[in-house]
Amino acid sequence: ATEVGDALPHWEVAAYLVNPAQLTQAARIASLTLGLLITVLLLAIGVGSWLIVRSLNSELKLARQKTDFVSNVSHELKTPLTSIRMFSELLADGRVTDSGKQRSYLNIITAEAARLTRLINNVLDFSRMERGEKKYNFQSCDLEEVVRMTAETFRPHFQANGFKFECAVPEGKILVEGDCDALSQVIVNLLSNAEKYSIAPERRPPARRVDDGDSGHAGAETSAPAKDISVSLAQKSSPLSHAEIRVMDRGPGVPRGSGEKIFEKFYRAHDSLSNGIQGSGLGLTIARQIARAHGGDLVYEPREGGGSCFILRLPVSNTDEHR
Ligand code: ADP
């Protein structure tokens, strides 16, 4: 309130709040809203920064994996090429006259060429899958034949390298609607991994196995032979009718906590630097993608008594209706 001025002595103009409590309340609401907004803003900045750091980290990880992949693949190409060149030069020179040696050199050349083919097929398939261009030739496919034939192509090589190899397939057809070549490629990838990661008994961890599963088989692996690979096929009825292919080895198994990660692209649980086992980190990625494209799945579980067990499950087709 203030006096109007000399012209109107004793006159005052005044402004009074009708409800002063309302103003206090409005101020409180305004300050609360402002506080809330600032909190939300800070929270958004925090979450945003966390998301950016996370995505940067995963980009970095992928970039590192890609670099490793390039060096792994180059190395994987170089190693078989070097031995193919070396042994074919030896044979071409005519210096090796012993027929046993000649046969063994030829076997090495064949095995190394098969390794090259596997690697190149995997890389090509992977790039097709990444571009969404992978095509399957679905038809009625007899799994019994696919498993038996694929396993038999490995048998001579396994036996020559001191592996105990067992292939247990039931008599009679087990039909699935699928691409026989792609399914065979899954088994090829699993069998070549089984060989690669089966290490000699003296290099194996002495006590417990390192894997994903519950304990309960500790100690048993010490008595099991390390060079033991088996592949089996069976038809199961529960929960739904499906075929189950198991590829098992007595190697060190997949390290604890990596049972799912091993199916990610470029992921390698055993890196080449630390143990010298070469690989591209694509074999299982491709194998699982093929399994899923067939309506099935590929999973890992530790093998009873030590080692790895990869299970490929595929829905079986109705034998009367197959096309
Ligand atoms: P790689 O070319 O490295 O073998 P894969 O995709 O085939 O790529 O396998 C991914 C990783 O899974 C491997 O680097 C290895 O650490 C692990 N792995 C695959 N198969 C086996 C196995 N039979 N025993 C133990 N570890 C395995």
PDB file of C-alpha atoms in Angstrom, residues 235-244 295 313-316:
ATOM      1  CA  GLN A 235      14.073 -89.994 -32.672  1.00  0.00           C
ATOM      2  CA  LYS A 236      12.387 -88.540 -29.590  1.00  0.00           C
ATOM      3  CA  SER A 237       8.715 -88.131 -28.893  1.00  0.00           C
ATOM      4  CA  SER A 238       8.734 -85.706 -25.971  1.00  0.00           C
ATOM      5  CA  PRO A 239       7.661 -82.895 -25.801  1.00  0.00           C
ATOM      6  CA  LEU A 240       6.978 -83.125 -29.564  1.00  0.00           C
ATOM      7  CA  SER A 241       8.213 -85.615 -32.082  1.00  0.00           C
ATOM      8  CA  HIS A 242      11.721 -84.565 -33.079  1.00  0.00           C
ATOM      9  CA  ALA A 243      15.081 -85.927 -34.160  1.00  0.00           C
ATOM     10  CA  GLU A 244      18.112 -85.453 -31.964  1.00  0.00           C
ATOM     11  CA  GLY A 295      12.536 -74.970 -37.043  1.00  0.00           C
ATOM     12  CA  ARG A 313      17.174 -80.911 -32.503  1.00  0.00           C
ATOM     13  CA  LEU A 314      15.033 -80.926 -35.633  1.00  0.00           C
ATOM     14  CA  PRO A 315      11.304 -81.387 -36.090  1.00  0.00           C
ATOM     15  CA  VAL A 316      10.614 -84.595 -38.001  1.00  0.00           C
TER      16      VAL A 316
END
